[in-house]
Coordinates of C-alpha atoms and ligand atoms in Angstrom, one line a residue:
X1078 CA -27.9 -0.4 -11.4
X1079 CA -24.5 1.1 -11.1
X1080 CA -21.5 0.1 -13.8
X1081 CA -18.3 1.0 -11.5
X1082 CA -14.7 1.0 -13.3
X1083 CA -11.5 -0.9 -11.7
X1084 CA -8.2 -0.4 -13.3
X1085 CA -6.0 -3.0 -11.8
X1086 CA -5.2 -6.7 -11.1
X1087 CA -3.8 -7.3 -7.8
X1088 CA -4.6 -8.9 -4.4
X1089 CA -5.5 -5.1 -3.3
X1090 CA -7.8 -4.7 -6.5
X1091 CA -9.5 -7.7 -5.6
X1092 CA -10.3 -6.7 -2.2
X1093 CA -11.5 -3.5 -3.8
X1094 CA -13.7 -5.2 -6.3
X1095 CA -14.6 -7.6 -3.9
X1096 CA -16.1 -5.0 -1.7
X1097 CA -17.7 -3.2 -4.5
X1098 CA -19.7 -6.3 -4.7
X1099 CA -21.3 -6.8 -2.1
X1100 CA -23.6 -4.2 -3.4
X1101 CA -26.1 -5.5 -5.3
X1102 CA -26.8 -2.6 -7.3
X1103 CA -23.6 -2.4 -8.6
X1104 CA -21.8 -3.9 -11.7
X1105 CA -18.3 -4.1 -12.0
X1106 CA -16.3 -3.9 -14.8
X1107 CA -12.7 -4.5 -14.8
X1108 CA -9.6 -3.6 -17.0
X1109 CA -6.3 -5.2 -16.3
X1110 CA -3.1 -6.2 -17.3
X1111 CA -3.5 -10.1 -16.9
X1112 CA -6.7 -12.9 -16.5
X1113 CA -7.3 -12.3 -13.1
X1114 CA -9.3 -15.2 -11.8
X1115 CA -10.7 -13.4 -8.4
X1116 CA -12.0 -10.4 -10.4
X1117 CA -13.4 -11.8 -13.6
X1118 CA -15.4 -13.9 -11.7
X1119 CA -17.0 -11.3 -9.8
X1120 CA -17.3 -8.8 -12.9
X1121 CA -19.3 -11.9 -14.7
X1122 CA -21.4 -12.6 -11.7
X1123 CA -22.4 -9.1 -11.2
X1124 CA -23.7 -9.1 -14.5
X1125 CA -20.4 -6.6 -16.0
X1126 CA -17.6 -7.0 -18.1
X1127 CA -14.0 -7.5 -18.0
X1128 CA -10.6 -6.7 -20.4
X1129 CA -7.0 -7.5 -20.9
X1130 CA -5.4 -4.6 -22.1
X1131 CA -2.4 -2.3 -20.8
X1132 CA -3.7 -0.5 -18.2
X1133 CA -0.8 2.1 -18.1
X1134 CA -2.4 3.6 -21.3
X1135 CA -5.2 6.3 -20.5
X1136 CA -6.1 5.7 -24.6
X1137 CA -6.7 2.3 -23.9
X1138 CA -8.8 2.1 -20.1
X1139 CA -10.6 5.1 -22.2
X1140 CA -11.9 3.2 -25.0
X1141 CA -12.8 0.3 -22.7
X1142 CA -15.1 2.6 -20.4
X1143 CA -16.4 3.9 -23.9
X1144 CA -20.6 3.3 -24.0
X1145 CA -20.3 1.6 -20.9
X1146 CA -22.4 4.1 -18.9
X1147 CA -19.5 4.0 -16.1
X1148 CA -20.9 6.2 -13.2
X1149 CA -17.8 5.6 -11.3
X1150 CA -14.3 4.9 -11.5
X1151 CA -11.4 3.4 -9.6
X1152 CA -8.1 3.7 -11.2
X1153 CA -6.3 2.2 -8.8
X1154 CA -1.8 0.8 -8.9
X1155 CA 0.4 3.7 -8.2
X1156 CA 1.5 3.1 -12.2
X1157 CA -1.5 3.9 -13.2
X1158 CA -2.4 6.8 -11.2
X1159 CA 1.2 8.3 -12.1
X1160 CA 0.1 7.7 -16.1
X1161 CA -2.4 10.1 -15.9
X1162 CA -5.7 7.6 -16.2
X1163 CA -7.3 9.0 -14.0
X1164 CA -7.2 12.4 -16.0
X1165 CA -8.3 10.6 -19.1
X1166 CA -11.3 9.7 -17.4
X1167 CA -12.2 12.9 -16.1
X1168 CA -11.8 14.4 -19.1
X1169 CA -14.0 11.8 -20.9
X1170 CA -16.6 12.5 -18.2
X1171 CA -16.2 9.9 -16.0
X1172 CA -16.2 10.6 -12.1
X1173 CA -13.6 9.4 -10.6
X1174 CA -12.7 8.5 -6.4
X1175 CA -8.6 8.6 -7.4
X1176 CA -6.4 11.1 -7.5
X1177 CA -5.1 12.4 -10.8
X1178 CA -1.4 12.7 -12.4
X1179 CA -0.6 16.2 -10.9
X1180 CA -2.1 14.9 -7.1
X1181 CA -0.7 11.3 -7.1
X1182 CA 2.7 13.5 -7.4
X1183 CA 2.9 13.1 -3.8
X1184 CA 3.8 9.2 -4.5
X1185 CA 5.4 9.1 -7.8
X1186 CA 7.8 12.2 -6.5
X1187 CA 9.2 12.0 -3.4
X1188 CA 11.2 15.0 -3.4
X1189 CA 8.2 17.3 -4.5
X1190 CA 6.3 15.6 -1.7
X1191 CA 8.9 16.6 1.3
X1192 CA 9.4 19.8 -0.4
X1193 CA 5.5 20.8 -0.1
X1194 CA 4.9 19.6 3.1
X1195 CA 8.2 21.7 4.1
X1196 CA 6.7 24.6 2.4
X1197 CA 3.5 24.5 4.4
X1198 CA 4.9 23.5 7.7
X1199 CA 3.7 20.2 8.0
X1200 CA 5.4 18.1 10.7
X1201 CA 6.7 14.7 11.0
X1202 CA 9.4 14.8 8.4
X1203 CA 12.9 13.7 9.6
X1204 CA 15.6 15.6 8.7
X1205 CA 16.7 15.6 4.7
X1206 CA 17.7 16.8 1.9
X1207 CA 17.4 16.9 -1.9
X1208 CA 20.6 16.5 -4.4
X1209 CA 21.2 16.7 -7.8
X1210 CA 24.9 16.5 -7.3
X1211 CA 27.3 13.7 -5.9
X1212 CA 29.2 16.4 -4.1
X1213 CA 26.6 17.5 -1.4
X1214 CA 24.9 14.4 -1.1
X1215 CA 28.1 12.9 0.1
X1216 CA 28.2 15.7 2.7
X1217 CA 25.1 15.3 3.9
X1218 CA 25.5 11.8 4.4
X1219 CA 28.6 12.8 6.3
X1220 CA 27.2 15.5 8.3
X1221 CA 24.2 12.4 9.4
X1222 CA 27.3 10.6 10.6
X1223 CA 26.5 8.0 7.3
X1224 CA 23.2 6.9 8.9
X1225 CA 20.9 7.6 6.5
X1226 CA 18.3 6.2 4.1
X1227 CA 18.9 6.9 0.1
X1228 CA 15.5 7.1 -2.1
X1229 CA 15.4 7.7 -5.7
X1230 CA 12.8 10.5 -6.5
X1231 CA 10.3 8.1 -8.6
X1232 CA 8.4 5.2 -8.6
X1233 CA 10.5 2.1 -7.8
X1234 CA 8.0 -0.5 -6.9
X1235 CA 9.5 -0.1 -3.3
X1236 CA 12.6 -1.3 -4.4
X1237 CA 14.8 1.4 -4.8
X1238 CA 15.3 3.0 -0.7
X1239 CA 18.2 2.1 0.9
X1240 CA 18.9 2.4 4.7
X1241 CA 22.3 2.3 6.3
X1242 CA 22.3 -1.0 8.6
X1243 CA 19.8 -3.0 6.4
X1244 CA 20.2 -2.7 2.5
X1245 CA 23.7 -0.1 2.9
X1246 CA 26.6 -1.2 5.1
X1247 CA 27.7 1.8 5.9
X1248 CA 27.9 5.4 4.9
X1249 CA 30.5 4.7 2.1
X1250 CA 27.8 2.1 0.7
X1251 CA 25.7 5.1 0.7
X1252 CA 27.7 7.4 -0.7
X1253 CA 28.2 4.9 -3.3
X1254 CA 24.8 4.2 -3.8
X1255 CA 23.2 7.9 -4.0
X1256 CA 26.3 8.4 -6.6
X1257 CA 24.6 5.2 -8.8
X1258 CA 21.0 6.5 -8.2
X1259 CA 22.3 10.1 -9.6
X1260 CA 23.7 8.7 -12.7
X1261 CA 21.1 6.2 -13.6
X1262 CA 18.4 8.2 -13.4
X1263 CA 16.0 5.4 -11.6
X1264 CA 12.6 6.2 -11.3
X1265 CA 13.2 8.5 -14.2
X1266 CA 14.3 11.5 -12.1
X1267 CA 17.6 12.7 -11.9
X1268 CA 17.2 14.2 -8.0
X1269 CA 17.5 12.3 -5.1
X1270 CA 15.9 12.3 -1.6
X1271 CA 18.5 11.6 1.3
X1272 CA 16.7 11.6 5.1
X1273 CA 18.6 10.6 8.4
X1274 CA 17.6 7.3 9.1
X1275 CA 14.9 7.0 12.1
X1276 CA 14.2 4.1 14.4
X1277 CA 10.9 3.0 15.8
X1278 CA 7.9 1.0 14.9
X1279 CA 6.4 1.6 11.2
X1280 CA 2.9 1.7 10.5
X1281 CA 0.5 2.3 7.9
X1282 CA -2.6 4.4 7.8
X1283 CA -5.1 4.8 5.2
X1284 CA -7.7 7.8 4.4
X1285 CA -10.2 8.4 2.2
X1286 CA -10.0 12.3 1.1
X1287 CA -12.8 13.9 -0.4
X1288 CA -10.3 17.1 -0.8
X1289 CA -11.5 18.8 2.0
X1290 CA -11.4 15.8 4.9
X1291 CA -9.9 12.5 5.2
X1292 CA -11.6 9.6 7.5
X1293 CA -8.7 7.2 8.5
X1294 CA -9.1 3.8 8.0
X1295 CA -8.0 0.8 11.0
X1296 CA -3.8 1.1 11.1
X1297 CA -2.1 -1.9 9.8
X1298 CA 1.1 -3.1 10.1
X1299 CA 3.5 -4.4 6.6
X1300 CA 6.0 -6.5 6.8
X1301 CA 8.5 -5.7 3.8
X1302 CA 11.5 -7.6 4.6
X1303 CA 11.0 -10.7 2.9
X1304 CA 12.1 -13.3 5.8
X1305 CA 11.2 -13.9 9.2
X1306 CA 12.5 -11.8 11.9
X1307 CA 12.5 -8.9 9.5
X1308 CA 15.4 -9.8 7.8
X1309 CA 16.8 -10.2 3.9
X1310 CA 15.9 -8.2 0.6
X1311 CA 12.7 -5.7 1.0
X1312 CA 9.5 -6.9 -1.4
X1313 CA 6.3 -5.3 -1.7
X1314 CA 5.3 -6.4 1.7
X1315 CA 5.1 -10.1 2.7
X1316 CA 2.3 -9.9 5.4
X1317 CA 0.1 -7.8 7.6
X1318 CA -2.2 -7.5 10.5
X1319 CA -4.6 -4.7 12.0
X1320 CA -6.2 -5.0 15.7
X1321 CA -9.6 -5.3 17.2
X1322 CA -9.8 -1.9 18.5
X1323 CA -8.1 -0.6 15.2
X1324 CA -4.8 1.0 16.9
X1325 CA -1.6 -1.9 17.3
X1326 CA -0.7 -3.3 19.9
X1327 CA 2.7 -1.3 20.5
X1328 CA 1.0 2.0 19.7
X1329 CA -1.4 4.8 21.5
X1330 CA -4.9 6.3 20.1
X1331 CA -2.5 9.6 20.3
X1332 CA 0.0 8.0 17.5
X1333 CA -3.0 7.6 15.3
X1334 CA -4.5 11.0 15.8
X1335 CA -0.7 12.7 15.1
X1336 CA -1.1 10.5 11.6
X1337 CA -4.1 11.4 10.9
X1338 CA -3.7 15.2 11.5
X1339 CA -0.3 15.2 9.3
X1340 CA -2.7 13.6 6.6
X1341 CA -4.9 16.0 6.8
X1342 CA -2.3 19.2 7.0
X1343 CA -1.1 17.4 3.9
X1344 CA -4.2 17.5 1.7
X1345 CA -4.5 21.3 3.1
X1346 CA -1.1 21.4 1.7
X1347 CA -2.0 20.4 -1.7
X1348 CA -4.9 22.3 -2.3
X1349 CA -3.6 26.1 -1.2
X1350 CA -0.3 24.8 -3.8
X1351 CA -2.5 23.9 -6.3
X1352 CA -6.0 25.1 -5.8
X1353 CA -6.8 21.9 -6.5
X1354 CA -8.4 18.7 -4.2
X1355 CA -6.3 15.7 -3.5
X1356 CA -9.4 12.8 -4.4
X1357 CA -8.6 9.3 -3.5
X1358 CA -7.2 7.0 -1.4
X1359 CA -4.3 8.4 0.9
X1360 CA -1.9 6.4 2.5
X1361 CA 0.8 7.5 5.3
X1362 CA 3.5 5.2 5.6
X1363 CA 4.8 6.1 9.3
X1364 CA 7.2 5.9 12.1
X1365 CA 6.5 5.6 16.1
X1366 CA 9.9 7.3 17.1
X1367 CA 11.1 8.7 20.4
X1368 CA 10.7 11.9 19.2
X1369 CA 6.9 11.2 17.8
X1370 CA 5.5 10.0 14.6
X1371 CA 7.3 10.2 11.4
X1372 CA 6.2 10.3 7.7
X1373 CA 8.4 8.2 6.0
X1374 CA 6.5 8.4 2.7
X1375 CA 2.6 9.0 0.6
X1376 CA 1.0 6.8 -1.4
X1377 CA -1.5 7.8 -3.2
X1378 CA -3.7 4.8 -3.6
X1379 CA -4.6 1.7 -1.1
X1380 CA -1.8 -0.6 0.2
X1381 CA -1.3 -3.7 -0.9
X1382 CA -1.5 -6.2 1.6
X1383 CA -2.8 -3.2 3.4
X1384 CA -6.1 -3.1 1.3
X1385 CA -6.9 -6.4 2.1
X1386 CA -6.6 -5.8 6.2
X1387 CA -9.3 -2.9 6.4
X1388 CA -11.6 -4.2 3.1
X1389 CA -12.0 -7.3 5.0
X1390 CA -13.7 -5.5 7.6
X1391 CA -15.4 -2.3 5.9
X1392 CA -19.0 -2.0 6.5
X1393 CA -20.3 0.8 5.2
X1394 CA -20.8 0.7 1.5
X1395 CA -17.4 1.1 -0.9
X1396 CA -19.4 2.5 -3.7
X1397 CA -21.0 5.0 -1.9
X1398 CA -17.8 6.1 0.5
X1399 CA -16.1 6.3 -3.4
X1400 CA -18.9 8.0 -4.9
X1401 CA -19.3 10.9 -2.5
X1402 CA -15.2 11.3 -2.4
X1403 CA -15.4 11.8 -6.6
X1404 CA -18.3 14.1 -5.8
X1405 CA -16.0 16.0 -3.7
X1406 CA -17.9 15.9 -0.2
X1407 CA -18.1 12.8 2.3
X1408 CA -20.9 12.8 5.0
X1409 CA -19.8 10.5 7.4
X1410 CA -17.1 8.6 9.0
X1411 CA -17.0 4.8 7.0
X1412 CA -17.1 2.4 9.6
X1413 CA -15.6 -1.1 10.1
X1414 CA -15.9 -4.2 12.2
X1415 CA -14.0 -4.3 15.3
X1416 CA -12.5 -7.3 14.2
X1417 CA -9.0 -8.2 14.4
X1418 CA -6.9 -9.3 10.8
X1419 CA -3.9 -10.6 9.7
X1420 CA -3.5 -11.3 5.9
X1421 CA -0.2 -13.7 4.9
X1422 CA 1.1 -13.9 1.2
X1423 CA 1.9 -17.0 -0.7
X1424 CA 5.2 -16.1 -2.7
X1425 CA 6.8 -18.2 -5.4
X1426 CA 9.8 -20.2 -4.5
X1427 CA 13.0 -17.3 -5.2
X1428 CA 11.0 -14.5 -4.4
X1429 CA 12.1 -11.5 -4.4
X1430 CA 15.2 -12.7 -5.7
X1431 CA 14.5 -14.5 -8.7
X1432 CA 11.1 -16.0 -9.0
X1433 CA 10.4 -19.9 -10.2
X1434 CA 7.5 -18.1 -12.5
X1435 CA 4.6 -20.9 -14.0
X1436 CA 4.1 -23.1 -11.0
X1437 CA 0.7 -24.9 -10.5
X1438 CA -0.7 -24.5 -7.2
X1439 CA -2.6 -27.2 -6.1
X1440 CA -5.6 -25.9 -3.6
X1441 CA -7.5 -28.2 -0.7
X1442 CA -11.2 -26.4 -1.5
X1443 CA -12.5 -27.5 1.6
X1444 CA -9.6 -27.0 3.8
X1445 CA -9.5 -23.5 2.6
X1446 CA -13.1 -23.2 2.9
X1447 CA -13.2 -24.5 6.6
X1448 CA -10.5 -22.3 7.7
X1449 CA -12.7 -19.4 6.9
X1450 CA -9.7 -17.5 5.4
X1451 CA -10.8 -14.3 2.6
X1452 CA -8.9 -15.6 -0.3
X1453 CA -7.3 -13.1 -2.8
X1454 CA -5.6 -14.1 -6.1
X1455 CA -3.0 -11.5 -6.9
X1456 CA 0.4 -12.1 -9.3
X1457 CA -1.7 -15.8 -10.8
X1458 CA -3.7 -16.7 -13.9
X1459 CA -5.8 -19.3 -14.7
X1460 CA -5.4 -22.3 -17.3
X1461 CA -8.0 -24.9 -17.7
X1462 CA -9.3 -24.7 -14.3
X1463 CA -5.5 -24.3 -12.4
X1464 CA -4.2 -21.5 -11.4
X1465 CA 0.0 -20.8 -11.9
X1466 CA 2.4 -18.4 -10.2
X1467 CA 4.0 -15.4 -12.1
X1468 CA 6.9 -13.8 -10.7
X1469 CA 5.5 -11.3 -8.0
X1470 CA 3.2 -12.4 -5.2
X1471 CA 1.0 -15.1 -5.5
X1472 CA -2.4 -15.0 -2.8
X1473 CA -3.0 -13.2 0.4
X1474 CA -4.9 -15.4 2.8
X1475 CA -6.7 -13.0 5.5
X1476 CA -8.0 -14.6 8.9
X1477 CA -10.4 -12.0 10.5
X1478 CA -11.7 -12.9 14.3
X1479 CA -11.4 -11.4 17.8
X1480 CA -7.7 -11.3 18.7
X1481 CA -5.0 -11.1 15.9
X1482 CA -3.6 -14.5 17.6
X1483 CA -7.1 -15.9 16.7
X1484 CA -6.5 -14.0 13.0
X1485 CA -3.2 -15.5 12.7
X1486 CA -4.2 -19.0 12.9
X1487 CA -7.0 -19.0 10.7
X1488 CA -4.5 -17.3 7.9
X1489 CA -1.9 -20.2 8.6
X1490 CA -4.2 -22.9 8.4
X1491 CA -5.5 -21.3 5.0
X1492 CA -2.2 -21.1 3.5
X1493 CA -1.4 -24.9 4.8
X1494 CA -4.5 -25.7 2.1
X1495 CA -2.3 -24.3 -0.7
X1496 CA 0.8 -26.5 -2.0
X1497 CA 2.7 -26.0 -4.9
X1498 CA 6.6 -24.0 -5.3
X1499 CA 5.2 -21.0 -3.4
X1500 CA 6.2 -19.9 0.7
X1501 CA 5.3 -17.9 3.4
X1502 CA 6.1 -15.8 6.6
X1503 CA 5.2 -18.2 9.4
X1504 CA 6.0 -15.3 12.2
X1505 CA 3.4 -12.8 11.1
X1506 CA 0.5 -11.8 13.8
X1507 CA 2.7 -14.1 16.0
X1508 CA 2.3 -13.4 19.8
X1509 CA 6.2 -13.6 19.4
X1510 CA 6.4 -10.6 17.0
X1511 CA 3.9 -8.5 18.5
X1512 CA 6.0 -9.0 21.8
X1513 CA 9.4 -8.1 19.6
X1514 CA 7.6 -5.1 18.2
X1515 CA 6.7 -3.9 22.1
X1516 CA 10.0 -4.8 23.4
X1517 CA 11.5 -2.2 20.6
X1518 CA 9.1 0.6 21.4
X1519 CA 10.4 0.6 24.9
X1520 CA 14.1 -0.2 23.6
X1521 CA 14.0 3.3 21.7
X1522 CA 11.9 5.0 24.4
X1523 CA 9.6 5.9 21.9
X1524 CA 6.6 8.0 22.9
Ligands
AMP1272 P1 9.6 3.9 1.3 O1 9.6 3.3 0.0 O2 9.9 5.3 1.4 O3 8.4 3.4 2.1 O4 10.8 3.2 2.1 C1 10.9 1.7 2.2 C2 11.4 1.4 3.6 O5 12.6 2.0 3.9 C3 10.4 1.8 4.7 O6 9.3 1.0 4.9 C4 11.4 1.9 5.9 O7 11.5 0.6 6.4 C5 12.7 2.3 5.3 N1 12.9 3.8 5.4 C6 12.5 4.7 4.6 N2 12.8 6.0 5.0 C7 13.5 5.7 6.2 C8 14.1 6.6 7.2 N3 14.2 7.9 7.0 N4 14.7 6.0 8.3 C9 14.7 4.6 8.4 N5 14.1 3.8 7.6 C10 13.5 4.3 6.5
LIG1273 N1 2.5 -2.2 1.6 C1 3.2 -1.2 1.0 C2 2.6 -0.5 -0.2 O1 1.5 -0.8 -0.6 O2 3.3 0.3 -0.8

């Protein structure tokens, strides 16, 4: 038997740990910040152990891993990464398939990120700059003709960009906004990343990097905008849905390969910077553009709902993809049904604004169980046998099947078995949106 570490309590961790699983040889345990129903479960039933704790403290996932005989960790929210857990770990002698403090830099630090790939010549970046003074971030904003996006340097929770037309009126609001950002230090960091603001279709693709190689994962597509038709505040990502043949629907096998290969210049990057291997989960945030594919940002663990997309339909092994990446050397490609998925989330009434926080949710068991929907429990706990709502998102409900409009039903009808102050977005995986997502390819004349 294996005992394999999570560090985490979200939808995306219970994917994770729900993969993990499936292996029979493997015991999970499981540190994290709240009673997660999902993962305790599957840490009791594979004979592990789980903890509350604060998982932002390297001292304390430490001490929980102590005389566990933990042949493998996964530390796995951007928090935690950025704390430096998985250091601890390392140091205490515990292989791990994340990336450390100094590599998960290329999330928690955004400016450091365009900076390096800058400095090795990696392509894809649009056009930007980094301030430290009101004065020439103004002009830049000016000299993009005040179409821009404005992004704190740190870690915001996705929160804290800004793009002119959505969150930013116009380029005063911007001006005014990289002004605020520069004297309240969000994120922590007192410099600021401004880009010109792109147009096109966004996408996500995730890697596994063993340092030297990263194998791409199916792309998915996020839906951050927290009502349908993309429009009101941005949240952590309301919804998502991957394809069949693991490309989009709006987008070509060559968009995928120009991803891929900016992923991997990027881990090249890293290691001639810092002689050291970028371990872990990598994951481009991009652009389809008429002038090609843009990286809009790293993150430096799994996306969540992203996660729950490709974990769905993994079928090689977890453990063993995660222990040869923490072993520094991958053998082969991972590979994954050629299934179709779309994964909704259930948010508490006043989310993203102001959550109603302590709701019991009231759950058909064999409505859910007939619509054949994976179920995973993300911002809930369990009291006496119900489960309540805290204040970020509540359960992603993931239809896999042939065609995402196939997917898309079986997610609807799953979330139609949950009542209670929680809502959804109805338009994800709709042939509707996929049709509005193509339409604005061709709009752009992207390529
Ligand atoms: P980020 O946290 O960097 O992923 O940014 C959040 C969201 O802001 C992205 O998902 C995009 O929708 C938008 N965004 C970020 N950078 C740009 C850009 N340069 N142009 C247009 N939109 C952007
Ligand atoms: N889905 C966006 C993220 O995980 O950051």
């Amino acid at each position: 038997m294996k005992n394999f570490l999570l560090v985490g309590n979200g939808a995306r961790e219970h994917a994770i740990a729900e993969a993990i699983c499936r292996n029979a040889n493997v015991r999970l345990f499981a540190f994290m910040s709240a009673n997660h129903p999902g993962i305790a479960a599957l840490a009791r039933k594979s004979g592990g152990e789980f903890a509350i704790g604060d998982i932002h403290s390297p001292a304390q996932v430490e001490a929980f891993a102590e005389g566990k005989g933990i042949s493998l960790a996964f530390p796995s929210p951007d928090a935690v990464l950025a704390a430096g857990v998985t250091d601890a770990l390392l140091i205490a002698g515990v292989p791990c398939a994340a990336p450390t403090k100094e590599a998960s830099r290329l999330e928690w630090d955004k400016a450091y990120c365009r900076e390096l790939l800058r400095d090795f010549r990696v392509p894809g970046a649009p056009k930007f700059g980094i301030f430290d003074n009101e004065k020439e971030a103004h002009a830049f904003i000016d000299a993009c003709n005040g179409e821009v996006a404005v992004k704190p340097s740190g870690l915001t929770g996705g929160k804290g960009v800004k793009v002119t037309g959505f969150q930013l009126k116009d380029g005063a609001e911007a001006k005014q906004y990289a002004t605020e950002l520069l004297s309240a230090k969000l994120g922590g960091k007192v410099n600021i990343v401004i880009e010109e603001k792109l147009d096109g279709e966004e996408f996500s693709l995730q890697a596994f990097s063993d340092g030297s190689k990263i194998y791409g994962m199916p792309l998915v597509q996020d839906h951050k905008r927290a009502y349908e038709g993309d429009v009101g505040p941005n949240t952590g990502g309301m919804g998502s849905y991957s394809d069949a043949n693991h490309l989009l629907p709006f987008l070509k096998r060559e968009h995928r390969d120009e991803a891929l290969s900016i992923m991997q210049k990027t881990i090249e990057a890293f290691r001639k910077k810092t002689g050291k291997p970028f371990i872990g989960v990598l994951y481009g945030g991009f652009m389809a553009t008429k002038n090609g594919v843009k990286l809009i940002e790293y993150n430096a663990r799994f996306g969540d709902p992203e996660a729950m997309n490709v974990l769905s339909i993994l079928k090689s092994d977890l453990y063993t993809i995660f222990e040869q990446m923490a072993a520094h050397k991958m053998t082969k490609a991972p590979e994954f049904e050629k299934k179709a998925t779309v994964c909704k989330y259930l948010v508490p009434e006043g989310y993203p604004v102001k959550s109603v926080t302590d709701q019991p949710l009231s759950i058909e068991d064999l409505t859910l169980e007939e619509s054949g929907a994976r179920v995973f429990y993300a911002s809930v706990y369990e009291k006496d046998g119900t489960i309540y709502t805290q204040s970020s998102r509540s359960i992603g409900l993931v239809g896999l099947a042939g065609t995402i409009e196939e997917a898309e039903k079986i997610s609807e009808s799953a979330c139609s078995a949950i009542s209670g102050k929680v809502w959804h977005r109805k338009d994800i995986g709709t042939p509707e949106l996929l049709k509005r997502r193509t339409e604005h390819m061709k709009r752009i004349g992207a390529r």
